[in-house]
Amino acid sequence: MQVPATQLASQLQRGLKSLYTLHGDEPLLVQEAADAIRATARKQGYTERTVHTVAGAHFDWGEVLASGGSMSLFADKQLIEIRVPSGKPGKDGSQVLQQMAEAARDNDSTLTLVILPRLDAATQKGAWFAALDSFGVTVKVDPVERQVLPAWIAQRLQQQGQRVAAGEEGQRTLQFFSDRVEGNLLAAHQEIQKLGLLHPAGELSLEQVENAVLNVARYTPFKLAEAVLGGQVLRVQRMLDGLQAEGEAAVLVHWALSEDIRTLHRIRSAMDAGRPLPMALRENRVWGLKEKLMERALPLLSMAQLSRWLEDAHLVDGIVKGLKAPGWPADPWQALQQMAMKVTLACGTR
C-alpha cells in the first residue's frame, strides 16, 4: 500500500501496520519518517529492536530471517530494521524480503521496517519490492525541490512557534533563506533549529534571518541544468559560482548542460517532423520536473537556435578539456557561464 510521506503521521494514528518500507534519497526526511514509526511502535510495546545493515555480497541474510523468529525473554514485541543502502538486496535478499513480507501479514508481535535509497522504476517492479508493497505500507520520500522549499521552511518555523512577516517582506525572507540552504536539507533543518534557539517565538525579520543563517547551499550539475531550463538567471549564476567554489569538475557541468541541449534538439526535430510534443518527450525518456520545464521551453526555441547551441557545446567541450576557441573565454568556468546564460535567457523568455 502506497502512502505519501506527508500522510504517514495520519496513517500511524489510524493503526500501526506490521511492515513498513521507506525509500528515498533525502536523509533528513527518511530519518524523520523512520523515527515516527519507531516512536509509535515503542508506545505500542515494541520494546526490542534489531538492526541489520546489508553490506557486501556475502551478507548473511539467514541471520535476518532468523531474527524474525527469535525474541528475548524480556520483550513481548520486537522491531526488525533492515537497511539496504545500495537498494539491491541480491538474489538471496530478494527471497528473504519476500518471505518476511508474507510473514508480516497478521503478525502482531514483529514489526519490520525496511529502509532503502531512491529506487528506479525497474527496481520497483521487482518481485521483492512488490511483495513489500503488497503486504505492508510503502512510503516514498521525495526530495524538497527548490520551488517548494520556502513553504517547507515556513512550515518548519511554524512548528517551533516562529513565522516571517506577512506579504512581500516575508516572501523575501523565505527566498533568502532558501538560497542559503538549497540542496542541503539537513543543514536547512539545523539552521531553522538555530533560529529557534536565538530568537523567541513570534515573527522573524529579514535582518534576523540574514544575520543567523549560514550559506550552506549545495548544488549539483543536474540541478543547475534544471535552473537553466527554467530561465532562472540569478539562480544559475549563483549555482555556477557555488559549483566552482566546491571544486566540481567543469567537464561534468558541461556534460549536464550539453546533454539537455542535445535532448532539446532531438525533440524539436521530432516536433518539426510532425511528432506531438508529449510523444516526443516520452520517446526521449524525459519525465518529472524536466518534462514540465522542456514542455514550457520548447515552443520558445527554434531548430536553428538549438543547432547553434550544439555548436557552442562542442566548442566549450574543447575549452573545459584545455583547448582554445575563437571568440570564447579561455577560462572553462567563464565559457560555461556564457554557454549557460544563452540558454537560460532564451528559456526565460515569455
Coordinates of N, CA and C in Angstrom, one line a residue, residues 112-219:
T112 N 8.4 -5.0 11.0 CA 9.6 -5.0 10.1 C 9.6 -3.6 9.4
L113 N 10.8 -3.0 9.5 CA 11.0 -1.7 8.8 C 12.2 -1.8 7.9
V114 N 11.9 -1.6 6.6 CA 12.9 -1.8 5.5 C 13.2 -0.3 5.0
I115 N 14.5 0.0 5.0 CA 14.9 1.4 4.6 C 15.8 1.2 3.4
L116 N 15.4 1.9 2.3 CA 16.1 1.8 1.0 C 16.4 3.2 0.5
P117 N 17.4 3.3 -0.5 CA 17.6 4.6 -1.1 C 16.5 4.8 -2.2
R118 N 16.6 5.9 -3.0 CA 15.6 6.1 -4.1 C 15.8 5.0 -5.1
L119 N 14.6 4.4 -5.5 CA 14.6 3.3 -6.4 C 14.1 3.7 -7.8
D120 N 14.7 3.2 -8.8 CA 14.2 3.5 -10.1 C 12.9 2.6 -10.4
A121 N 12.3 2.9 -11.5 CA 11.0 2.3 -11.9 C 11.2 0.8 -12.0
A122 N 12.3 0.4 -12.6 CA 12.5 -1.1 -12.9 C 12.6 -1.8 -11.6
T123 N 13.4 -1.3 -10.6 CA 13.5 -1.9 -9.3 C 12.2 -2.0 -8.6
Q124 N 11.4 -1.0 -8.7 CA 10.1 -1.0 -8.0 C 9.1 -2.1 -8.6
K125 N 9.5 -2.6 -9.8 CA 8.6 -3.6 -10.4 C 9.1 -5.0 -10.1
G126 N 10.2 -5.1 -9.3 CA 10.8 -6.4 -8.9 C 9.9 -7.1 -8.0
A127 N 10.0 -8.4 -7.9 CA 9.1 -9.3 -7.1 C 9.2 -8.9 -5.6
W128 N 10.5 -8.7 -5.1 CA 10.7 -8.4 -3.7 C 10.1 -7.1 -3.3
F129 N 10.2 -6.1 -4.1 CA 9.6 -4.8 -3.8 C 8.1 -4.9 -3.9
A130 N 7.6 -5.6 -4.9 CA 6.1 -5.8 -5.0 C 5.5 -6.5 -3.8
A131 N 6.3 -7.4 -3.2 CA 5.8 -8.1 -2.0 C 5.8 -7.2 -0.8
L132 N 6.8 -6.4 -0.7 CA 6.8 -5.4 0.4 C 5.6 -4.4 0.3
D133 N 5.4 -4.0 -0.9 CA 4.3 -3.0 -1.1 C 2.9 -3.7 -0.9
S134 N 2.8 -5.0 -1.3 CA 1.6 -5.7 -1.2 C 1.1 -6.0 0.2
F135 N 2.1 -6.4 1.0 CA 1.8 -6.9 2.4 C 2.0 -5.8 3.4
G136 N 2.5 -4.6 3.1 CA 2.8 -3.6 4.1 C 2.5 -2.2 3.5
V137 N 3.1 -1.2 4.2 CA 2.9 0.2 3.8 C 4.3 0.7 3.2
T138 N 4.2 1.2 2.0 CA 5.4 1.7 1.3 C 5.3 3.2 1.3
V139 N 6.4 3.9 1.7 CA 6.4 5.3 1.8 C 7.6 5.8 0.9
K140 N 7.3 6.6 -0.1 CA 8.3 7.2 -1.0 C 8.6 8.6 -0.5
V141 N 9.8 8.8 -0.1 CA 10.3 10.1 0.5 C 10.9 10.9 -0.6
D142 N 10.1 11.8 -1.1 CA 10.6 12.7 -2.2 C 11.5 13.8 -1.7
P143 N 12.4 14.3 -2.5 CA 13.2 15.5 -2.1 C 12.3 16.7 -2.1
V144 N 12.8 17.7 -1.3 CA 12.1 19.0 -1.3 C 12.7 19.9 -2.4
E145 N 12.0 20.1 -3.5 CA 12.5 20.8 -4.6 C 12.6 22.3 -4.3
R146 N 13.4 23.0 -5.1 CA 13.6 24.5 -4.8 C 12.3 25.3 -4.8
Q147 N 11.4 25.0 -5.7 CA 10.2 25.8 -5.7 C 9.3 25.7 -4.5
V148 N 9.4 24.6 -3.8 CA 8.6 24.4 -2.6 C 9.4 24.6 -1.3
L149 N 10.7 24.8 -1.4 CA 11.5 25.0 -0.2 C 11.1 26.1 0.7
P150 N 10.7 27.3 0.1 CA 10.2 28.4 1.0 C 9.0 28.0 1.9
A151 N 8.1 27.3 1.3 CA 6.9 26.8 2.1 C 7.3 25.8 3.1
W152 N 8.3 24.9 2.8 CA 8.8 23.9 3.7 C 9.4 24.6 4.9
I153 N 10.2 25.6 4.6 CA 10.9 26.4 5.7 C 9.8 27.1 6.6
A154 N 8.9 27.7 6.0 CA 7.8 28.4 6.7 C 7.1 27.4 7.7
Q155 N 6.8 26.2 7.1 CA 6.1 25.2 7.9 C 6.9 24.7 9.1
R156 N 8.3 24.6 8.9 CA 9.1 24.1 10.0 C 9.3 25.2 11.0
L157 N 9.3 26.5 10.6 CA 9.4 27.6 11.5 C 8.1 27.6 12.4
Q158 N 7.0 27.4 11.7 CA 5.7 27.4 12.4 C 5.7 26.3 13.5
Q159 N 6.3 25.2 13.3 CA 6.3 24.1 14.2 C 7.0 24.5 15.5
Q160 N 8.0 25.4 15.4 CA 8.7 25.9 16.6 C 8.2 27.3 17.1
G161 N 7.0 27.7 16.6 CA 6.4 28.9 17.1 C 6.9 30.2 16.4
Q162 N 7.5 30.1 15.3 CA 8.1 31.2 14.6 C 7.5 31.4 13.2
R163 N 7.6 32.6 12.7 CA 7.0 32.9 11.4 C 7.7 34.1 10.8
V164 N 7.6 34.3 9.5 CA 8.1 35.5 8.9 C 7.0 36.5 8.7
A165 N 7.3 37.7 8.4 CA 6.3 38.8 8.2 C 5.4 38.4 7.1
A166 N 4.2 39.0 7.1 CA 3.2 38.7 6.0 C 3.6 39.5 4.8
G167 N 3.1 39.0 3.6 CA 3.3 39.7 2.4 C 4.6 39.6 1.8
E168 N 5.0 40.6 1.0 CA 6.2 40.6 0.2 C 7.5 40.5 1.1
E169 N 7.5 41.2 2.2 CA 8.7 41.1 3.1 C 9.0 39.7 3.5
G170 N 7.9 39.0 3.9 CA 8.1 37.6 4.4 C 8.5 36.7 3.3
Q171 N 8.0 36.9 2.1 CA 8.5 36.1 0.9 C 9.9 36.4 0.6
R172 N 10.4 37.6 0.7 CA 11.8 37.9 0.5 C 12.7 37.2 1.6
T173 N 12.2 37.1 2.8 CA 12.9 36.4 3.9 C 13.0 34.9 3.5
L174 N 11.9 34.3 3.1 CA 11.9 32.9 2.8 C 12.8 32.6 1.6
Q175 N 12.8 33.5 0.6 CA 13.6 33.3 -0.6 C 15.1 33.4 -0.2
F176 N 15.4 34.3 0.6 CA 16.8 34.5 1.1 C 17.2 33.2 1.8
F177 N 16.4 32.7 2.7 CA 16.7 31.5 3.5 C 16.9 30.3 2.5
S178 N 16.0 30.2 1.5 CA 16.1 29.1 0.6 C 17.4 29.2 -0.2
D179 N 17.8 30.4 -0.7 CA 19.0 30.5 -1.4 C 20.2 30.0 -0.6
R180 N 20.2 30.2 0.7 CA 21.3 29.9 1.6 C 21.4 28.4 1.8
V181 N 20.3 27.6 1.7 CA 20.3 26.2 2.2 C 19.9 25.3 1.0
E182 N 19.7 25.8 -0.2 CA 19.2 24.9 -1.3 C 20.1 23.7 -1.4
G183 N 19.5 22.5 -1.6 CA 20.3 21.3 -1.9 C 20.9 20.7 -0.6
N184 N 20.6 21.2 0.6 CA 21.2 20.7 1.8 C 20.1 20.8 2.9
L185 N 19.2 19.9 2.8 CA 18.0 19.9 3.7 C 18.4 19.7 5.1
L186 N 19.3 18.8 5.4 CA 19.7 18.6 6.8 C 20.3 19.9 7.4
A187 N 21.1 20.6 6.6 CA 21.6 21.9 7.1 C 20.5 22.9 7.3
A188 N 19.5 22.9 6.4 CA 18.4 23.8 6.5 C 17.6 23.5 7.8
H189 N 17.5 22.3 8.1 CA 16.8 21.9 9.4 C 17.6 22.4 10.6
Q190 N 18.9 22.3 10.5 CA 19.8 22.8 11.6 C 19.7 24.3 11.7
E191 N 19.7 25.0 10.6 CA 19.6 26.5 10.6 C 18.2 26.9 11.2
I192 N 17.2 26.2 10.9 CA 15.9 26.5 11.5 C 15.9 26.3 13.0
Q193 N 16.5 25.2 13.4 CA 16.6 25.0 14.9 C 17.4 26.1 15.5
K194 N 18.5 26.6 14.8 CA 19.3 27.6 15.4 C 18.5 28.9 15.6
L195 N 17.6 29.2 14.7 CA 16.8 30.4 14.8 C 15.9 30.2 16.0
G196 N 15.4 29.0 16.3 CA 14.6 28.7 17.5 C 15.4 29.0 18.8
L197 N 16.7 28.8 18.8 CA 17.5 29.0 19.9 C 17.9 30.5 20.1
L198 N 18.1 31.2 19.0 CA 18.5 32.6 19.0 C 17.4 33.5 19.3
H199 N 16.2 33.2 18.9 CA 15.1 34.2 18.9 C 13.8 33.5 19.5
P200 N 13.0 34.3 20.3 CA 11.8 33.7 20.9 C 10.7 33.5 19.8
A201 N 9.7 32.8 20.3 CA 8.6 32.6 19.4 C 8.0 33.9 18.9
G202 N 7.5 33.9 17.7 CA 6.9 35.1 17.1 C 7.5 35.4 15.7
E203 N 7.4 36.6 15.3 CA 7.8 37.0 14.0 C 9.3 37.2 13.8
L204 N 9.9 36.7 12.8 CA 11.3 36.9 12.5 C 11.4 37.9 11.4
S205 N 12.4 38.8 11.5 CA 12.6 39.8 10.5 C 13.7 39.3 9.5
L206 N 13.7 39.9 8.3 CA 14.7 39.6 7.3 C 16.1 39.8 7.9
E207 N 16.3 40.8 8.7 CA 17.7 41.1 9.2 C 18.1 40.0 10.2
Q208 N 17.2 39.5 11.0 CA 17.5 38.4 11.9 C 17.9 37.1 11.2
V209 N 17.2 36.8 10.1 CA 17.5 35.6 9.3 C 18.8 35.8 8.6
E210 N 19.1 37.0 8.0 CA 20.3 37.3 7.3 C 21.5 37.1 8.3
N211 N 21.4 37.6 9.5 CA 22.5 37.5 10.5 C 22.7 36.1 11.0
A212 N 21.7 35.3 10.9 CA 21.8 34.0 11.6 C 22.1 32.8 10.6
V213 N 21.5 32.8 9.4 CA 21.5 31.7 8.6 C 22.8 31.7 7.7
L214 N 23.6 30.6 7.9 CA 24.8 30.5 7.1 C 24.5 30.0 5.7
N215 N 25.5 30.3 4.8 CA 25.4 29.8 3.4 C 25.9 28.4 3.3
V216 N 24.9 27.5 3.4 CA 25.3 26.0 3.4 C 24.7 25.3 2.2
A217 N 24.3 26.1 1.1 CA 23.7 25.5 -0.1 C 24.7 24.6 -0.7
R218 N 24.1 23.5 -1.3 CA 24.9 22.5 -2.1 C 24.2 22.3 -3.4
Y219 N 25.0 22.4 -4.5 CA 24.4 22.3 -5.8 C 25.0 21.1 -6.6

